[in-house]
mmCIF file of C-alpha atoms in Angstrom:
data_model
loop_
_atom_site.group_PDB
_atom_site.id
_atom_site.type_symbol
_atom_site.label_atom_id
_atom_site.label_comp_id
_atom_site.label_asym_id
_atom_site.label_seq_id
_atom_site.Cartn_x
_atom_site.Cartn_y
_atom_site.Cartn_z
ATOM 1 C CA MET A 1140 10.117 -33.313 -21.415
ATOM 2 C CA ALA A 1141 12.373 -36.322 -21.891
ATOM 3 C CA LEU A 1142 15.962 -37.046 -22.685
ATOM 4 C CA ILE A 1143 16.904 -37.147 -26.383
ATOM 5 C CA THR A 1144 19.212 -39.879 -27.668
ATOM 6 C CA PRO A 1145 22.640 -38.249 -28.016
ATOM 7 C CA GLN A 1146 24.820 -38.413 -31.097
ATOM 8 C CA LEU A 1147 28.438 -39.313 -30.376
ATOM 9 C CA LEU A 1148 30.667 -37.619 -32.954
ATOM 10 C CA SER A 1149 33.281 -39.649 -34.787
ATOM 11 C CA THR A 1150 36.872 -39.165 -33.678
ATOM 12 C CA ALA A 1151 40.213 -39.372 -35.413
ATOM 13 C CA ALA A 1152 42.771 -41.842 -34.146
ATOM 14 C CA PHE A 1153 44.397 -40.538 -30.963
ATOM 15 C CA ASP A 1154 47.240 -41.353 -28.599
ATOM 16 C CA ALA A 1155 46.013 -43.470 -25.676
ATOM 17 C CA THR A 1156 48.751 -42.049 -23.422
ATOM 18 C CA GLN A 1157 46.946 -38.676 -23.438
ATOM 19 C CA ASP A 1158 43.524 -37.490 -22.258
ATOM 20 C CA HIS A 1159 40.950 -37.460 -25.050
ATOM 21 C CA ALA A 1160 37.613 -35.622 -25.304
ATOM 22 C CA PHE A 1161 34.681 -37.502 -26.828
ATOM 23 C CA VAL A 1162 32.195 -34.901 -28.065
ATOM 24 C CA PHE A 1163 28.462 -35.528 -28.432
ATOM 25 C CA ILE A 1164 25.387 -33.615 -29.592
ATOM 26 C CA VAL A 1165 21.951 -33.415 -27.947
ATOM 27 C CA THR A 1166 19.170 -31.513 -29.691
ATOM 28 C CA GLY A 1167 16.262 -30.613 -27.419
ATOM 29 C CA GLY A 1168 14.946 -32.571 -24.441
ATOM 30 C CA ASP A 1169 15.949 -32.277 -20.783
ATOM 31 C CA GLN A 1170 19.103 -30.512 -19.715
ATOM 32 C CA VAL A 1171 22.050 -32.879 -19.627
ATOM 33 C CA VAL A 1172 23.950 -32.890 -16.324
ATOM 34 C CA ALA A 1173 26.021 -36.068 -16.709
ATOM 35 C CA SER A 1174 27.192 -38.593 -19.292
ATOM 36 C CA ARG A 1175 28.374 -42.198 -19.301
ATOM 37 C CA LEU A 1176 30.972 -43.339 -21.830
ATOM 38 C CA ILE A 1177 31.339 -47.051 -22.541
ATOM 39 C CA VAL A 1178 34.313 -48.228 -24.593
ATOM 40 C CA LYS A 1179 34.739 -51.785 -25.835
ATOM 41 C CA ASN A 1180 37.455 -53.567 -27.741
ATOM 42 C CA ASN A 1181 35.943 -53.704 -31.213
ATOM 43 C CA VAL A 1182 37.382 -57.178 -31.898
ATOM 44 C CA THR A 1183 36.640 -59.011 -28.632
ATOM 45 C CA LEU A 1184 33.782 -56.706 -27.427
ATOM 46 C CA GLU A 1185 35.419 -56.723 -24.008
ATOM 47 C CA GLU A 1186 34.391 -53.650 -21.998
ATOM 48 C CA VAL A 1187 37.492 -51.598 -21.172
ATOM 49 C CA TYR A 1188 35.909 -48.359 -19.863
ATOM 50 C CA ASN A 1189 32.544 -47.591 -18.268
ATOM 51 C CA GLN A 1190 32.328 -44.383 -16.262
ATOM 52 C CA GLN A 1191 29.779 -41.661 -15.556
ATOM 53 C CA ILE A 1192 30.925 -38.069 -15.051
ATOM 54 C CA GLN A 1193 29.030 -34.947 -13.949
ATOM 55 C CA SER A 1194 29.258 -32.149 -16.535
ATOM 56 C CA PHE A 1195 27.018 -29.709 -18.356
ATOM 57 C CA ASN A 1196 29.450 -29.763 -21.297
ATOM 58 C CA PHE A 1197 28.646 -32.017 -24.217
ATOM 59 C CA GLU A 1198 31.897 -33.906 -23.921
ATOM 60 C CA HIS A 1199 33.323 -36.788 -21.920
ATOM 61 C CA ILE A 1200 37.043 -36.839 -21.092
ATOM 62 C CA LEU A 1201 38.639 -40.265 -21.348
ATOM 63 C CA PRO A 1202 41.650 -40.362 -18.976
ATOM 64 C CA ALA A 1203 45.124 -41.017 -20.335
ATOM 65 C CA ASN A 1204 46.424 -44.614 -20.326
ATOM 66 C CA THR A 1205 42.931 -46.113 -20.179
ATOM 67 C CA LEU A 1206 43.254 -47.689 -23.630
ATOM 68 C CA THR A 1207 46.179 -49.255 -25.503
ATOM 69 C CA ASN A 1208 47.854 -47.898 -28.614
ATOM 70 C CA GLY A 1209 47.600 -50.145 -31.644
ATOM 71 C CA SER A 1210 44.063 -51.324 -30.782
ATOM 72 C CA TYR A 1211 40.644 -50.805 -32.399
ATOM 73 C CA TYR A 1212 37.696 -49.764 -30.221
ATOM 74 C CA GLN A 1213 34.029 -48.800 -30.259
ATOM 75 C CA ALA A 1214 32.257 -46.333 -27.969
ATOM 76 C CA THR A 1215 28.741 -45.231 -26.995
ATOM 77 C CA ILE A 1216 27.527 -42.313 -24.881
ATOM 78 C CA THR A 1217 24.475 -42.121 -22.554
ATOM 79 C CA THR A 1218 23.249 -38.854 -21.024
ATOM 80 C CA TYR A 1219 21.440 -38.134 -17.709
ATOM 81 C CA ASN A 1220 19.124 -35.379 -16.486
ATOM 82 C CA ALA A 1221 18.945 -33.845 -13.003
ATOM 83 C CA ALA A 1222 16.527 -36.569 -11.859
ATOM 84 C CA GLY A 1223 19.059 -39.259 -12.732
ATOM 85 C CA GLN A 1224 17.074 -40.544 -15.692
ATOM 86 C CA ALA A 1225 19.146 -41.998 -18.535
ATOM 87 C CA SER A 1226 18.767 -41.524 -22.269
ATOM 88 C CA THR A 1227 18.958 -44.279 -24.838
ATOM 89 C CA PRO A 1228 22.631 -44.981 -25.637
ATOM 90 C CA SER A 1229 23.978 -43.396 -28.804
ATOM 91 C CA SER A 1230 24.893 -45.374 -31.868
ATOM 92 C CA PRO A 1231 28.441 -46.721 -31.505
ATOM 93 C CA ILE A 1232 31.436 -45.172 -33.233
ATOM 94 C CA GLN A 1233 34.689 -46.998 -34.056
ATOM 95 C CA PHE A 1234 38.189 -45.600 -33.676
ATOM 96 C CA TYR A 1235 41.866 -46.526 -33.389
ATOM 97 C CA CYS A 1236 44.418 -45.605 -30.763
ATOM 98 C CA TYR A 1237 47.886 -44.922 -32.140
ATOM 99 C CA THR A 1238 51.052 -43.349 -30.785
ATOM 100 C CA THR A 1239 51.293 -39.706 -31.851
ATOM 101 C CA PRO A 1240 52.902 -39.652 -35.322
ATOM 102 C CA THR A 1241 55.834 -37.413 -36.216
ATOM 103 C CA MET A 1242 56.741 -35.382 -39.293
ATOM 104 C CA GLU A 1243 60.150 -33.718 -39.526
ATOM 105 C CA PHE A 1244 62.168 -31.914 -42.178
ATOM 106 C CA SER A 1245 64.937 -34.336 -43.020
ATOM 107 C CA ASN A 1246 67.170 -32.787 -45.690
ATOM 108 C CA LEU A 1247 67.668 -29.131 -44.780
ATOM 109 C CA PRO A 1248 71.265 -27.991 -45.399
ATOM 110 C CA SER A 1249 73.583 -26.849 -42.624
ATOM 111 C CA GLY A 1250 72.221 -23.803 -40.848
ATOM 112 C CA ASN A 1251 69.039 -24.029 -42.945
ATOM 113 C CA VAL A 1252 70.831 -22.023 -45.650
ATOM 114 C CA VAL A 1253 69.617 -22.857 -49.180
ATOM 115 C CA ALA A 1254 72.180 -22.153 -51.911
ATOM 116 C CA ASN A 1255 69.879 -22.049 -54.958
ATOM 117 C CA SER A 1256 66.693 -20.430 -56.215
ATOM 118 C CA SER A 1257 64.873 -23.755 -55.912
ATOM 119 C CA PHE A 1258 65.035 -26.535 -53.370
ATOM 120 C CA ALA A 1259 63.394 -29.957 -53.068
ATOM 121 C CA PHE A 1260 62.207 -29.943 -49.457
ATOM 122 C CA GLU A 1261 61.869 -33.328 -47.801
ATOM 123 C CA VAL A 1262 59.959 -34.404 -44.705
ATOM 124 C CA THR A 1263 59.860 -37.841 -43.121
ATOM 125 C CA TYR A 1264 56.631 -39.158 -41.595
ATOM 126 C CA ALA A 1265 56.871 -41.878 -38.935
ATOM 127 C CA GLN A 1266 54.372 -43.698 -36.709
ATOM 128 C CA ALA A 1267 55.204 -46.421 -34.198
ATOM 129 C CA GLU A 1268 52.335 -48.804 -35.026
ATOM 130 C CA GLY A 1269 52.633 -48.312 -38.779
ATOM 131 C CA GLU A 1270 49.578 -46.099 -39.398
ATOM 132 C CA LEU A 1271 49.739 -44.898 -43.007
ATOM 133 C CA LEU A 1272 49.741 -41.264 -44.063
ATOM 134 C CA ASN A 1273 46.855 -40.339 -46.364
ATOM 135 C CA SER A 1274 47.769 -36.826 -47.544
ATOM 136 C CA TYR A 1275 50.185 -33.960 -47.002
ATOM 137 C CA SER A 1276 50.881 -30.415 -48.155
ATOM 138 C CA TYR A 1277 53.737 -27.904 -48.202
ATOM 139 C CA THR A 1278 53.379 -24.143 -47.797
ATOM 140 C CA LEU A 1279 55.967 -21.404 -48.335
ATOM 141 C CA TYR A 1280 55.751 -18.078 -46.462
ATOM 142 C CA ASP A 1281 57.814 -14.914 -46.630
ATOM 143 C CA ALA A 1282 59.663 -13.626 -43.576
ATOM 144 C CA GLN A 1283 56.574 -11.658 -42.489
ATOM 145 C CA GLY A 1284 54.381 -14.761 -42.561
ATOM 146 C CA SER A 1285 52.453 -14.049 -45.776
ATOM 147 C CA GLN A 1286 51.771 -17.132 -47.887
ATOM 148 C CA LEU A 1287 53.711 -17.206 -51.166
ATOM 149 C CA ALA A 1288 53.066 -20.681 -52.549
ATOM 150 C CA THR A 1289 51.552 -24.043 -51.664
ATOM 151 C CA SER A 1290 51.704 -27.562 -52.993
ATOM 152 C CA GLY A 1291 48.008 -28.046 -52.358
ATOM 153 C CA VAL A 1292 46.842 -31.364 -50.946
ATOM 154 C CA GLN A 1293 49.017 -34.238 -52.185
ATOM 155 C CA TYR A 1294 47.843 -37.823 -51.714
ATOM 156 C CA VAL A 1295 50.412 -40.438 -50.734
ATOM 157 C CA GLY A 1296 48.853 -43.427 -52.481
ATOM 158 C CA SER A 1297 51.328 -45.859 -50.932
ATOM 159 C CA THR A 1298 50.701 -48.898 -48.728
ATOM 160 C CA GLU A 1299 54.321 -49.197 -47.608
ATOM 161 C CA GLN A 1300 54.777 -48.963 -43.867
ATOM 162 C CA PRO A 1301 56.286 -45.736 -42.521
ATOM 163 C CA PRO A 1302 58.713 -44.053 -42.308
ATOM 164 C CA THR A 1303 57.513 -42.273 -45.449
ATOM 165 C CA VAL A 1304 59.598 -39.642 -47.245
ATOM 166 C CA LEU A 1305 57.645 -36.804 -48.911
ATOM 167 C CA THR A 1306 59.265 -34.286 -51.259
ATOM 168 C CA TYR A 1307 58.133 -31.030 -52.837
ATOM 169 C CA THR A 1308 60.134 -28.374 -54.726
ATOM 170 C CA PHE A 1309 59.654 -24.634 -54.281
ATOM 171 C CA SER A 1310 61.248 -22.352 -56.888
ATOM 172 C CA GLY A 1311 61.847 -18.631 -57.155
ATOM 173 C CA LEU A 1312 63.680 -18.276 -53.840
ATOM 174 C CA SER A 1313 65.457 -14.910 -53.915
ATOM 175 C CA ASP A 1314 69.063 -14.488 -52.901
ATOM 176 C CA GLY A 1315 69.490 -12.789 -49.531
ATOM 177 C CA LEU A 1316 65.916 -13.336 -48.356
ATOM 178 C CA SER A 1317 64.463 -15.519 -45.607
ATOM 179 C CA TYR A 1318 61.379 -17.724 -45.802
ATOM 180 C CA TYR A 1319 59.318 -20.070 -43.667
ATOM 181 C CA VAL A 1320 58.515 -23.531 -45.012
ATOM 182 C CA TYR A 1321 55.697 -25.534 -43.455
ATOM 183 C CA ALA A 1322 54.498 -29.097 -43.947
ATOM 184 C CA ASP A 1323 51.524 -30.953 -42.518
ATOM 185 C CA GLY A 1324 49.520 -34.081 -43.213
ATOM 186 C CA GLN A 1325 46.645 -36.309 -42.222
ATOM 187 C CA THR A 1326 46.762 -40.036 -41.500
ATOM 188 C CA VAL A 1327 44.350 -42.580 -42.951
ATOM 189 C CA ASN A 1328 42.425 -42.420 -39.666
ATOM 190 C CA GLY A 1329 42.191 -38.630 -39.617
ATOM 191 C CA THR A 1330 44.998 -37.685 -37.225
ATOM 192 C CA GLU A 1331 46.635 -34.327 -38.012
ATOM 193 C CA VAL A 1332 50.430 -34.223 -38.047
ATOM 194 C CA THR A 1333 52.761 -31.312 -38.795
ATOM 195 C CA ALA A 1334 56.427 -30.491 -39.216
ATOM 196 C CA GLY A 1335 55.706 -26.909 -38.158
ATOM 197 C CA ARG A 1336 57.156 -23.727 -39.640
ATOM 198 C CA THR A 1337 60.901 -23.762 -40.221
ATOM 199 C CA LEU A 1338 62.930 -20.648 -41.042
ATOM 200 C CA ILE A 1339 65.319 -20.885 -44.000
ATOM 201 C CA SER A 1340 67.707 -18.364 -45.535
ATOM 202 C CA VAL A 1341 68.768 -18.167 -49.168
ATOM 203 C CA ARG A 1342 72.386 -17.474 -50.097
ATOM 204 C CA TYR A 1343 73.255 -18.321 -53.688
ATOM 205 C CA ASP A 1344 76.383 -20.308 -54.431
ATOM 206 C CA ASN A 1345 78.453 -19.735 -57.555
ATOM 207 C CA PRO A 1346 79.491 -23.304 -58.420
ATOM 208 C CA ASP A 1347 82.587 -23.814 -60.527
ATOM 209 C CA LEU A 1348 82.578 -26.073 -63.555
ATOM 210 C CA SER A 1349 84.005 -29.045 -61.677
ATOM 211 C CA ALA A 1350 80.883 -29.218 -59.521
ATOM 212 C CA VAL A 1351 78.607 -29.995 -62.469
ATOM 213 C CA ILE A 1352 80.751 -32.316 -64.581
ATOM 214 C CA GLU A 1353 80.906 -36.065 -63.927
ATOM 215 C CA LEU A 1354 83.843 -38.171 -65.061
ATOM 216 C CA THR A 1355 83.516 -41.956 -65.433
ATOM 217 C CA ASP A 1356 86.642 -44.049 -65.895
ATOM 218 C CA ASN A 1357 85.945 -46.891 -68.371
ATOM 219 C CA CYS A 1358 89.117 -48.800 -67.589
ATOM 220 C CA GLN A 1359 88.237 -51.820 -69.715
ATOM 221 C CA GLY A 1360 87.879 -49.685 -72.824
ATOM 222 C CA GLY A 1361 90.676 -47.308 -71.968
ATOM 223 C CA TYR A 1362 88.617 -44.095 -72.090
ATOM 224 C CA VAL A 1363 86.896 -41.592 -69.815
ATOM 225 C CA THR A 1364 83.232 -40.531 -70.193
ATOM 226 C CA VAL A 1365 82.504 -36.871 -69.459
ATOM 227 C CA ARG A 1366 78.908 -35.914 -68.653
ATOM 228 C CA SER A 1367 77.556 -32.440 -67.961
ATOM 229 C CA ASN A 1368 74.093 -31.294 -66.950
ATOM 230 C CA PHE A 1369 74.478 -28.034 -68.860
ATOM 231 C CA VAL A 1370 72.029 -27.364 -71.673
ATOM 232 C CA GLU A 1371 73.225 -24.788 -74.170
ATOM 233 C CA VAL A 1372 70.478 -22.439 -75.304
ATOM 234 C CA ILE A 1373 71.509 -20.555 -78.432
ATOM 235 C CA GLY A 1374 70.095 -17.071 -78.854
ATOM 236 C CA LYS A 1375 69.936 -14.764 -81.804
ATOM 237 C CA SER A 1376 69.947 -11.009 -81.882
ATOM 238 C CA GLU A 1377 69.493 -7.918 -83.941
ATOM 239 C CA PRO A 1378 72.071 -6.709 -84.788
ATOM 240 C CA ASP A 1379 74.284 -9.785 -85.049
ATOM 241 C CA PRO A 1380 76.656 -9.826 -83.261
ATOM 242 C CA PRO A 1381 74.977 -7.837 -80.484
ATOM 243 C CA PRO A 1382 76.711 -4.828 -78.912
ATOM 244 C CA PHE A 1383 78.190 -5.982 -75.600
ATOM 245 C CA VAL A 1384 78.745 -3.595 -72.670
ATOM 246 C CA LYS A 1385 79.658 -3.787 -68.979
ATOM 247 C CA ASP A 1386 82.809 -5.845 -69.601
ATOM 248 C CA ASN A 1387 80.863 -8.116 -71.971
ATOM 249 C CA THR A 1388 78.361 -9.082 -69.261
ATOM 250 C CA ALA A 1389 75.346 -7.341 -70.832
ATOM 251 C CA VAL A 1390 73.892 -6.560 -74.260
ATOM 252 C CA ASP A 1391 72.877 -3.015 -75.135
ATOM 253 C CA LEU A 1392 69.341 -3.221 -76.559
ATOM 254 C CA ARG A 1393 68.290 0.386 -76.079
ATOM 255 C CA GLN A 1394 68.339 1.263 -79.753
ATOM 256 C CA GLY A 1395 65.090 0.930 -81.687
ATOM 257 C CA GLY A 1396 64.721 -2.505 -83.285
ATOM 258 C CA TYR A 1397 67.457 -4.131 -81.178
ATOM 259 C CA TYR A 1398 66.525 -7.417 -79.484
ATOM 260 C CA THR A 1399 67.815 -10.748 -78.223
ATOM 261 C CA ILE A 1400 65.638 -13.849 -78.486
ATOM 262 C CA PHE A 1401 66.029 -17.416 -77.176
ATOM 263 C CA ASN A 1402 63.573 -19.792 -78.823
ATOM 264 C CA GLU A 1403 65.436 -23.059 -79.350
ATOM 265 C CA GLY A 1404 66.849 -25.712 -77.043
ATOM 266 C CA TYR A 1405 64.323 -25.480 -74.214
ATOM 267 C CA THR A 1406 60.621 -25.420 -73.362
ATOM 268 C CA ILE A 1407 58.640 -24.085 -70.403
ATOM 269 C CA GLY A 1408 55.880 -26.312 -69.041
ATOM 270 C CA GLY A 1409 53.812 -25.901 -65.906
ATOM 271 C CA ASP A 1410 55.233 -23.745 -63.115
ATOM 272 C CA PHE A 1411 58.432 -21.819 -63.745
ATOM 273 C CA THR A 1412 60.634 -19.043 -62.409
ATOM 274 C CA ALA A 1413 62.610 -16.780 -64.744
ATOM 275 C CA SER A 1414 64.780 -13.743 -64.187
ATOM 276 C CA ALA A 1415 66.379 -10.999 -66.255
ATOM 277 C CA TRP A 1416 68.741 -8.300 -65.085
ATOM 278 C CA GLY A 1417 70.328 -5.249 -66.626
ATOM 279 C CA TYR A 1418 71.182 -1.578 -66.319
ATOM 280 C CA ASP A 1419 69.653 1.756 -67.287
ATOM 281 C CA PHE A 1420 66.437 0.274 -68.724
ATOM 282 C CA ASP A 1421 64.400 2.335 -71.147
ATOM 283 C CA THR A 1422 60.925 3.055 -69.804
ATOM 284 C CA ASN A 1423 57.543 2.083 -71.244
ATOM 285 C CA VAL A 1424 59.045 -0.635 -73.462
ATOM 286 C CA GLU A 1425 59.126 -4.414 -73.148
ATOM 287 C CA ILE A 1426 62.131 -5.628 -71.182
ATOM 288 C CA ILE A 1427 61.368 -9.357 -71.084
ATOM 289 C CA GLY A 1428 58.635 -11.472 -72.665
ATOM 290 C CA PHE A 1429 57.571 -15.083 -73.051
ATOM 291 C CA ASN A 1430 55.297 -16.629 -75.655
ATOM 292 C CA ASP A 1431 54.431 -20.029 -77.106
ATOM 293 C CA GLU A 1432 52.994 -21.431 -80.301
ATOM 294 C CA TYR A 1433 49.488 -21.498 -78.804
ATOM 295 C CA GLY A 1434 49.160 -17.730 -78.446
ATOM 296 C CA ASN A 1435 49.902 -17.426 -74.713
ATOM 297 C CA ARG A 1436 52.126 -14.447 -73.919
ATOM 298 C CA VAL A 1437 53.624 -12.585 -70.957
ATOM 299 C CA SER A 1438 55.122 -9.152 -71.588
ATOM 300 C CA CYS A 1439 56.905 -7.092 -68.890
ATOM 301 C CA ARG A 1440 57.639 -3.362 -69.179
ATOM 302 C CA PHE A 1441 59.804 -1.029 -67.093
ATOM 303 C CA MET A 1442 57.631 1.932 -66.101
ATOM 304 C CA VAL A 1443 57.901 5.312 -64.376
ATOM 305 C CA ASP A 1444 55.483 5.832 -61.493
ATOM 306 C CA TYR A 1445 53.789 9.048 -62.579
ATOM 307 C CA ASP A 1446 52.291 9.521 -59.108
ATOM 308 C CA ASP A 1447 55.885 9.749 -57.862
ATOM 309 C CA ASN A 1448 58.284 10.243 -60.768
ATOM 310 C CA VAL A 1449 61.340 9.354 -58.703
ATOM 311 C CA LYS A 1450 60.080 5.765 -58.532
ATOM 312 C CA VAL A 1451 59.768 2.961 -61.069
ATOM 313 C CA TYR A 1452 57.908 -0.345 -61.309
ATOM 314 C CA VAL A 1453 57.337 -3.237 -63.699
ATOM 315 C CA ASP A 1454 53.980 -4.152 -65.178
ATOM 316 C CA CYS A 1455 53.249 -7.458 -66.899
ATOM 317 C CA THR A 1456 50.499 -8.149 -69.386
ATOM 318 C CA VAL A 1457 49.378 -11.789 -69.346
ATOM 319 C CA THR A 1458 47.513 -12.846 -72.479
ATOM 320 C CA SER A 1459 45.990 -16.318 -72.553
ATOM 321 C CA ALA A 1460 44.934 -17.993 -75.776
ATOM 322 C CA ASN A 1461 41.896 -19.469 -74.006
ATOM 323 C CA GLY A 1462 41.210 -16.905 -71.313
ATOM 324 C CA PRO A 1463 41.112 -13.207 -70.441
ATOM 325 C CA LYS A 1464 43.964 -10.718 -70.525
ATOM 326 C CA TYR A 1465 45.047 -9.313 -67.180
ATOM 327 C CA TYR A 1466 47.767 -7.113 -65.690
ATOM 328 C CA ILE A 1467 50.020 -7.460 -62.660
ATOM 329 C CA TYR A 1468 52.374 -4.871 -61.161
ATOM 330 C CA THR A 1469 55.336 -4.786 -58.842
ATOM 331 C CA PRO A 1470 55.449 -2.301 -55.972
ATOM 332 C CA SER A 1471 57.284 0.902 -56.938
ATOM 333 C CA ILE A 1472 60.933 1.289 -55.915
ATOM 334 C CA PRO A 1473 63.217 4.346 -55.997
ATOM 335 C CA ALA A 1474 64.546 4.941 -59.521
ATOM 336 C CA PRO A 1475 67.933 3.205 -59.846
ATOM 337 C CA ASN A 1476 71.088 4.938 -61.003
ATOM 338 C CA GLU A 1477 72.338 4.105 -64.489
ATOM 339 C CA ASN A 1478 75.027 1.822 -63.035
ATOM 340 C CA ASP A 1479 72.705 -0.017 -60.639
ATOM 341 C CA LYS A 1480 72.008 -3.625 -61.558
ATOM 342 C CA VAL A 1481 68.240 -4.176 -61.696
ATOM 343 C CA GLN A 1482 66.607 -7.616 -61.560
ATOM 344 C CA ILE A 1483 63.127 -8.695 -62.703
ATOM 345 C CA TRP A 1484 61.627 -11.983 -61.507
ATOM 346 C CA VAL A 1485 58.650 -13.658 -63.191
ATOM 347 C CA ARG A 1486 56.966 -16.701 -61.620
ATOM 348 C CA ARG A 1487 54.072 -18.896 -62.734
ATOM 349 C CA ILE A 1488 52.448 -21.046 -60.057
ATOM 350 C CA SER A 1489 49.391 -23.155 -60.914
ATOM 351 C CA GLY A 1490 48.643 -20.907 -63.886
ATOM 352 C CA LEU A 1491 48.905 -17.629 -61.924
ATOM 353 C CA TYR A 1492 51.729 -15.136 -62.302
ATOM 354 C CA ASP A 1493 53.795 -13.068 -59.892
ATOM 355 C CA VAL A 1494 56.408 -10.440 -60.776
ATOM 356 C CA GLN A 1495 59.066 -8.785 -58.621
ATOM 357 C CA LEU A 1496 61.544 -5.935 -59.130
ATOM 358 C CA HIS A 1497 64.785 -5.510 -57.186
ATOM 359 C CA ASN A 1498 67.642 -3.009 -57.298
ATOM 360 C CA LEU A 1499 70.830 -5.007 -56.687
ATOM 361 C CA GLY A 1500 72.978 -1.887 -56.562
ATOM 362 C CA GLN A 1501 76.470 -1.533 -58.044
#
């Protein structure tokens, strides 16, 4: 037999201050007992490393601090059999050495406590020699580590030198729950970088009106401009006016033909999170529904679990104008008392729906 020319696998950019394994493949031929790695500066072709090591493994470890970060190199590998015979050198590969990049969450509130149902998470990518980031993604997990949502791969598309700020918004964060948020990315030369998993807690604030109104003093004109980010959505009901209960905090819609509808002043596009809450829901009737002019509809009902009639759940029927109808269900919970406040959450993420049911108590 004879030695087969090895194939040296391409490598992502790596930090020259750390050991690095160059991996190669040999298919057939004599058993490999040693390898010689030759590294040259790819610009000057100056040889900067030429060593043979004894190993049956198909890898060659380049010692730390052999190369210099910020430089561009090429490498070849030659293998040897037990008789000391050498193979033909592999085809060269090119690679960069860069200082290990960093990615860190940069806008988390004090104590990692989020005060709203949605939050625009921000990470900052940095790299000492200015290597650009190619792509990144965010992932949201529940407290048990199950994935809830992801941004998918997002491409940076920017040639500006780092640091680079990357933002993504997750919605539907439930009050009183904890989550893990994770971010990672890949540089233009294939190096993986991550911000790791970070634990956050959600505690809703109840902002007063002064927090959402902006006043601008127009001293030259002698007037003050008042701006608010509130959007008033006007509903209509049957009967009109609707019968209010619970100190005017809820509408009693339990009579046949009673309803409240909101169909002006807003639109829903793409992903969304919506919630409805109330008391003493009737069973097997629609509690909350969404529809548009194209025939798409989501209808949620409050149901008794007939396998265990002391429990209840919510089922949602999703009807698409251009696709199939399907059903989703919440886990069953103990039947609430008539004075317990019950909350239903509906989320749409990348065209798929999720529904949750919570008893908020009295």
